[in-house]
Amino acid sequence: MNKEPETYEELIRYKKCVDLASYYELTMEELNKIYDFLANNSDAFISGSKTRLTLGLDNNTSSTPEIINAKCLDSSIDGVKVSNTYFNIIPHYVPSSSSGYTGGSSSNNNNNNNNNNNNNNR
């Protein structure tokens, strides 16, 4: 980025942009845009998915968020959430198949119950 941090807040913002660049394929121009967006808006947030970053404002529902097409470089994450106060990684979720259910049929129990009922009716 073309800015040298002078304050602690700028250093943290700079670090967030560097971290974001380790997860997404971004140009220097896009990184500068993200840095400036966070610096100029106290309620700014960035929401990342596998294919893009959305730059939006928390308190302004009337503005259209800006989209940066950026490929996620890390397959172990599904995205990120970034603001001036947080940097959260959204890990990739793989559903578990260990629910204990084996998928067997319960029709044998029904047949046994029917046989017992038929025997009792005689």
PDB file of C-alpha atoms in Angstrom:
ATOM      1  CA  MET A   1       0.000   0.000   0.000  1.00  0.00           C
ATOM      2  CA  ASN A   2       1.137   3.509  -0.628  1.00  0.00           C
ATOM      3  CA  LYS A   3       0.563   4.726   2.959  1.00  0.00           C
ATOM      4  CA  GLU A   4       2.955   4.543   5.860  1.00  0.00           C
ATOM      5  CA  PRO A   5       1.018   4.188   9.150  1.00  0.00           C
ATOM      6  CA  GLU A   6       1.640   7.045  11.590  1.00  0.00           C
ATOM      7  CA  THR A   7      -0.791   6.195  14.396  1.00  0.00           C
ATOM      8  CA  TYR A   8      -1.753   2.993  16.167  1.00  0.00           C
ATOM      9  CA  GLU A   9      -5.183   3.072  14.483  1.00  0.00           C
ATOM     10  CA  GLU A  10      -3.564   3.378  11.046  1.00  0.00           C
ATOM     11  CA  LEU A  11      -1.183   0.537  11.882  1.00  0.00           C
ATOM     12  CA  ILE A  12      -4.086  -1.748  12.831  1.00  0.00           C
ATOM     13  CA  ARG A  13      -5.981  -0.805   9.646  1.00  0.00           C
ATOM     14  CA  TYR A  14      -2.832  -1.443   7.595  1.00  0.00           C
ATOM     15  CA  LYS A  15      -2.413  -4.864   9.242  1.00  0.00           C
ATOM     16  CA  LYS A  16      -6.034  -5.759   8.457  1.00  0.00           C
ATOM     17  CA  CYS A  17      -5.455  -4.924   4.808  1.00  0.00           C
ATOM     18  CA  VAL A  18      -2.263  -7.015   4.724  1.00  0.00           C
ATOM     19  CA  ASP A  19      -4.145  -9.913   6.351  1.00  0.00           C
ATOM     20  CA  LEU A  20      -6.987  -9.515   3.852  1.00  0.00           C
ATOM     21  CA  ALA A  21      -4.463  -9.705   1.007  1.00  0.00           C
ATOM     22  CA  SER A  22      -3.222 -13.028   2.352  1.00  0.00           C
ATOM     23  CA  TYR A  23      -6.731 -14.476   1.911  1.00  0.00           C
ATOM     24  CA  TYR A  24      -7.816 -12.744  -1.314  1.00  0.00           C
ATOM     25  CA  GLU A  25      -6.261 -12.015  -4.684  1.00  0.00           C
ATOM     26  CA  LEU A  26      -6.164  -8.202  -4.640  1.00  0.00           C
ATOM     27  CA  THR A  27      -4.340  -5.524  -6.612  1.00  0.00           C
ATOM     28  CA  MET A  28      -2.516  -2.674  -4.898  1.00  0.00           C
ATOM     29  CA  GLU A  29      -5.235  -0.318  -6.141  1.00  0.00           C
ATOM     30  CA  GLU A  30      -7.942  -2.476  -4.530  1.00  0.00           C
ATOM     31  CA  LEU A  31      -5.995  -2.641  -1.257  1.00  0.00           C
ATOM     32  CA  ASN A  32      -5.648   1.154  -1.221  1.00  0.00           C
ATOM     33  CA  LYS A  33      -9.386   1.477  -1.899  1.00  0.00           C
ATOM     34  CA  ILE A  34     -10.182  -0.838   1.043  1.00  0.00           C
ATOM     35  CA  TYR A  35      -7.778   1.018   3.345  1.00  0.00           C
ATOM     36  CA  ASP A  36      -9.257   4.407   2.383  1.00  0.00           C
ATOM     37  CA  PHE A  37     -12.802   3.085   2.722  1.00  0.00           C
ATOM     38  CA  LEU A  38     -12.124   1.908   6.286  1.00  0.00           C
ATOM     39  CA  ALA A  39     -10.219   5.122   7.128  1.00  0.00           C
ATOM     40  CA  ASN A  40     -12.945   7.455   5.855  1.00  0.00           C
ATOM     41  CA  ASN A  41     -15.969   5.652   7.347  1.00  0.00           C
ATOM     42  CA  SER A  42     -16.153   4.742  11.031  1.00  0.00           C
ATOM     43  CA  ASP A  43     -19.124   2.426  10.368  1.00  0.00           C
ATOM     44  CA  ALA A  44     -17.548   0.713   7.345  1.00  0.00           C
ATOM     45  CA  PHE A  45     -17.498  -3.060   6.974  1.00  0.00           C
ATOM     46  CA  ILE A  46     -16.169  -5.524   4.449  1.00  0.00           C
ATOM     47  CA  SER A  47     -17.909  -8.823   3.912  1.00  0.00           C
ATOM     48  CA  GLY A  48     -16.004 -11.410   1.913  1.00  0.00           C
ATOM     49  CA  SER A  49     -17.201 -14.548   0.166  1.00  0.00           C
ATOM     50  CA  LYS A  50     -15.399 -17.041  -2.077  1.00  0.00           C
ATOM     51  CA  THR A  51     -15.522 -14.708  -5.101  1.00  0.00           C
ATOM     52  CA  ARG A  52     -15.939 -11.121  -3.929  1.00  0.00           C
ATOM     53  CA  LEU A  53     -15.607  -8.483  -1.243  1.00  0.00           C
ATOM     54  CA  THR A  54     -18.522  -6.199  -0.421  1.00  0.00           C
ATOM     55  CA  LEU A  55     -17.749  -2.769   1.016  1.00  0.00           C
ATOM     56  CA  GLY A  56     -20.706  -1.350   2.920  1.00  0.00           C
ATOM     57  CA  LEU A  57     -21.769   0.977   5.702  1.00  0.00           C
ATOM     58  CA  ASP A  58     -23.572  -0.289   8.819  1.00  0.00           C
ATOM     59  CA  ASN A  59     -25.774   2.752   9.385  1.00  0.00           C
ATOM     60  CA  ASN A  60     -26.578   3.652   5.794  1.00  0.00           C
ATOM     61  CA  THR A  61     -29.142   1.342   4.224  1.00  0.00           C
ATOM     62  CA  SER A  62     -29.790   3.729   1.316  1.00  0.00           C
ATOM     63  CA  SER A  63     -26.272   3.522  -0.145  1.00  0.00           C
ATOM     64  CA  THR A  64     -25.377   0.785  -2.594  1.00  0.00           C
ATOM     65  CA  PRO A  65     -22.445  -1.323  -1.387  1.00  0.00           C
ATOM     66  CA  GLU A  66     -19.379  -1.444  -3.601  1.00  0.00           C
ATOM     67  CA  ILE A  67     -18.299  -4.853  -4.901  1.00  0.00           C
ATOM     68  CA  ILE A  68     -14.708  -5.888  -5.546  1.00  0.00           C
ATOM     69  CA  ASN A  69     -14.386  -9.132  -7.473  1.00  0.00           C
ATOM     70  CA  ALA A  70     -11.670 -10.988  -5.595  1.00  0.00           C
ATOM     71  CA  LYS A  71     -10.927 -14.680  -5.557  1.00  0.00           C
ATOM     72  CA  CYS A  72     -10.475 -16.261  -2.137  1.00  0.00           C
ATOM     73  CA  LEU A  73      -7.070 -17.963  -2.037  1.00  0.00           C
ATOM     74  CA  ASP A  74      -7.696 -20.149   1.018  1.00  0.00           C
ATOM     75  CA  SER A  75     -10.029 -23.136   0.592  1.00  0.00           C
ATOM     76  CA  SER A  76     -10.265 -23.597   4.364  1.00  0.00           C
ATOM     77  CA  ILE A  77     -12.411 -20.456   4.717  1.00  0.00           C
ATOM     78  CA  ASP A  78     -15.772 -19.406   3.305  1.00  0.00           C
ATOM     79  CA  GLY A  79     -15.190 -15.697   3.833  1.00  0.00           C
ATOM     80  CA  VAL A  80     -14.243 -12.830   6.125  1.00  0.00           C
ATOM     81  CA  LYS A  81     -15.904 -10.009   8.052  1.00  0.00           C
ATOM     82  CA  VAL A  82     -13.783  -6.904   8.567  1.00  0.00           C
ATOM     83  CA  SER A  83     -14.389  -3.473  10.077  1.00  0.00           C
ATOM     84  CA  ASN A  84     -12.397  -0.914  11.999  1.00  0.00           C
ATOM     85  CA  THR A  85     -13.058  -2.920  15.181  1.00  0.00           C
ATOM     86  CA  TYR A  86     -12.865  -6.579  14.096  1.00  0.00           C
ATOM     87  CA  PHE A  87     -11.365  -9.068  11.654  1.00  0.00           C
ATOM     88  CA  ASN A  88     -13.239 -12.381  11.607  1.00  0.00           C
ATOM     89  CA  ILE A  89     -12.531 -15.440   9.487  1.00  0.00           C
ATOM     90  CA  ILE A  90     -15.500 -17.602   8.489  1.00  0.00           C
ATOM     91  CA  PRO A  91     -14.179 -21.180   8.406  1.00  0.00           C
ATOM     92  CA  HIS A  92     -15.320 -23.598   5.718  1.00  0.00           C
ATOM     93  CA  TYR A  93     -18.110 -25.779   7.059  1.00  0.00           C
ATOM     94  CA  VAL A  94     -18.205 -29.450   6.097  1.00  0.00           C
ATOM     95  CA  PRO A  95     -21.312 -31.236   7.377  1.00  0.00           C
ATOM     96  CA  SER A  96     -20.576 -34.291   9.466  1.00  0.00           C
ATOM     97  CA  SER A  97     -22.132 -37.650   8.617  1.00  0.00           C
ATOM     98  CA  SER A  98     -21.658 -39.092  12.107  1.00  0.00           C
ATOM     99  CA  SER A  99     -25.233 -38.680  13.297  1.00  0.00           C
ATOM    100  CA  GLY A 100     -25.438 -42.343  14.348  1.00  0.00           C
ATOM    101  CA  TYR A 101     -28.231 -43.156  11.924  1.00  0.00           C
ATOM    102  CA  THR A 102     -27.228 -46.038   9.659  1.00  0.00           C
ATOM    103  CA  GLY A 103     -30.074 -45.669   7.208  1.00  0.00           C
ATOM    104  CA  GLY A 104     -31.479 -49.174   7.758  1.00  0.00           C
ATOM    105  CA  SER A 105     -35.101 -50.107   7.174  1.00  0.00           C
ATOM    106  CA  SER A 106     -37.531 -50.527  10.044  1.00  0.00           C
ATOM    107  CA  SER A 107     -39.999 -52.637   8.045  1.00  0.00           C
ATOM    108  CA  ASN A 108     -38.999 -55.812   9.951  1.00  0.00           C
ATOM    109  CA  ASN A 109     -40.371 -54.367  13.173  1.00  0.00           C
ATOM    110  CA  ASN A 110     -43.687 -53.650  11.492  1.00  0.00           C
ATOM    111  CA  ASN A 111     -43.904 -57.217  10.126  1.00  0.00           C
ATOM    112  CA  ASN A 112     -43.188 -58.661  13.572  1.00  0.00           C
ATOM    113  CA  ASN A 113     -45.878 -56.485  15.111  1.00  0.00           C
ATOM    114  CA  ASN A 114     -48.388 -57.569  12.491  1.00  0.00           C
ATOM    115  CA  ASN A 115     -47.562 -61.246  13.084  1.00  0.00           C
ATOM    116  CA  ASN A 116     -47.974 -60.815  16.829  1.00  0.00           C
ATOM    117  CA  ASN A 117     -51.313 -59.097  16.346  1.00  0.00           C
ATOM    118  CA  ASN A 118     -52.496 -61.861  13.993  1.00  0.00           C
ATOM    119  CA  ASN A 119     -51.458 -64.551  16.504  1.00  0.00           C
ATOM    120  CA  ASN A 120     -53.276 -62.759  19.328  1.00  0.00           C
ATOM    121  CA  ASN A 121     -56.477 -62.546  17.253  1.00  0.00           C
ATOM    122  CA  ARG A 122     -56.768 -66.352  16.840  1.00  0.00           C
TER     123      ARG A 122
END
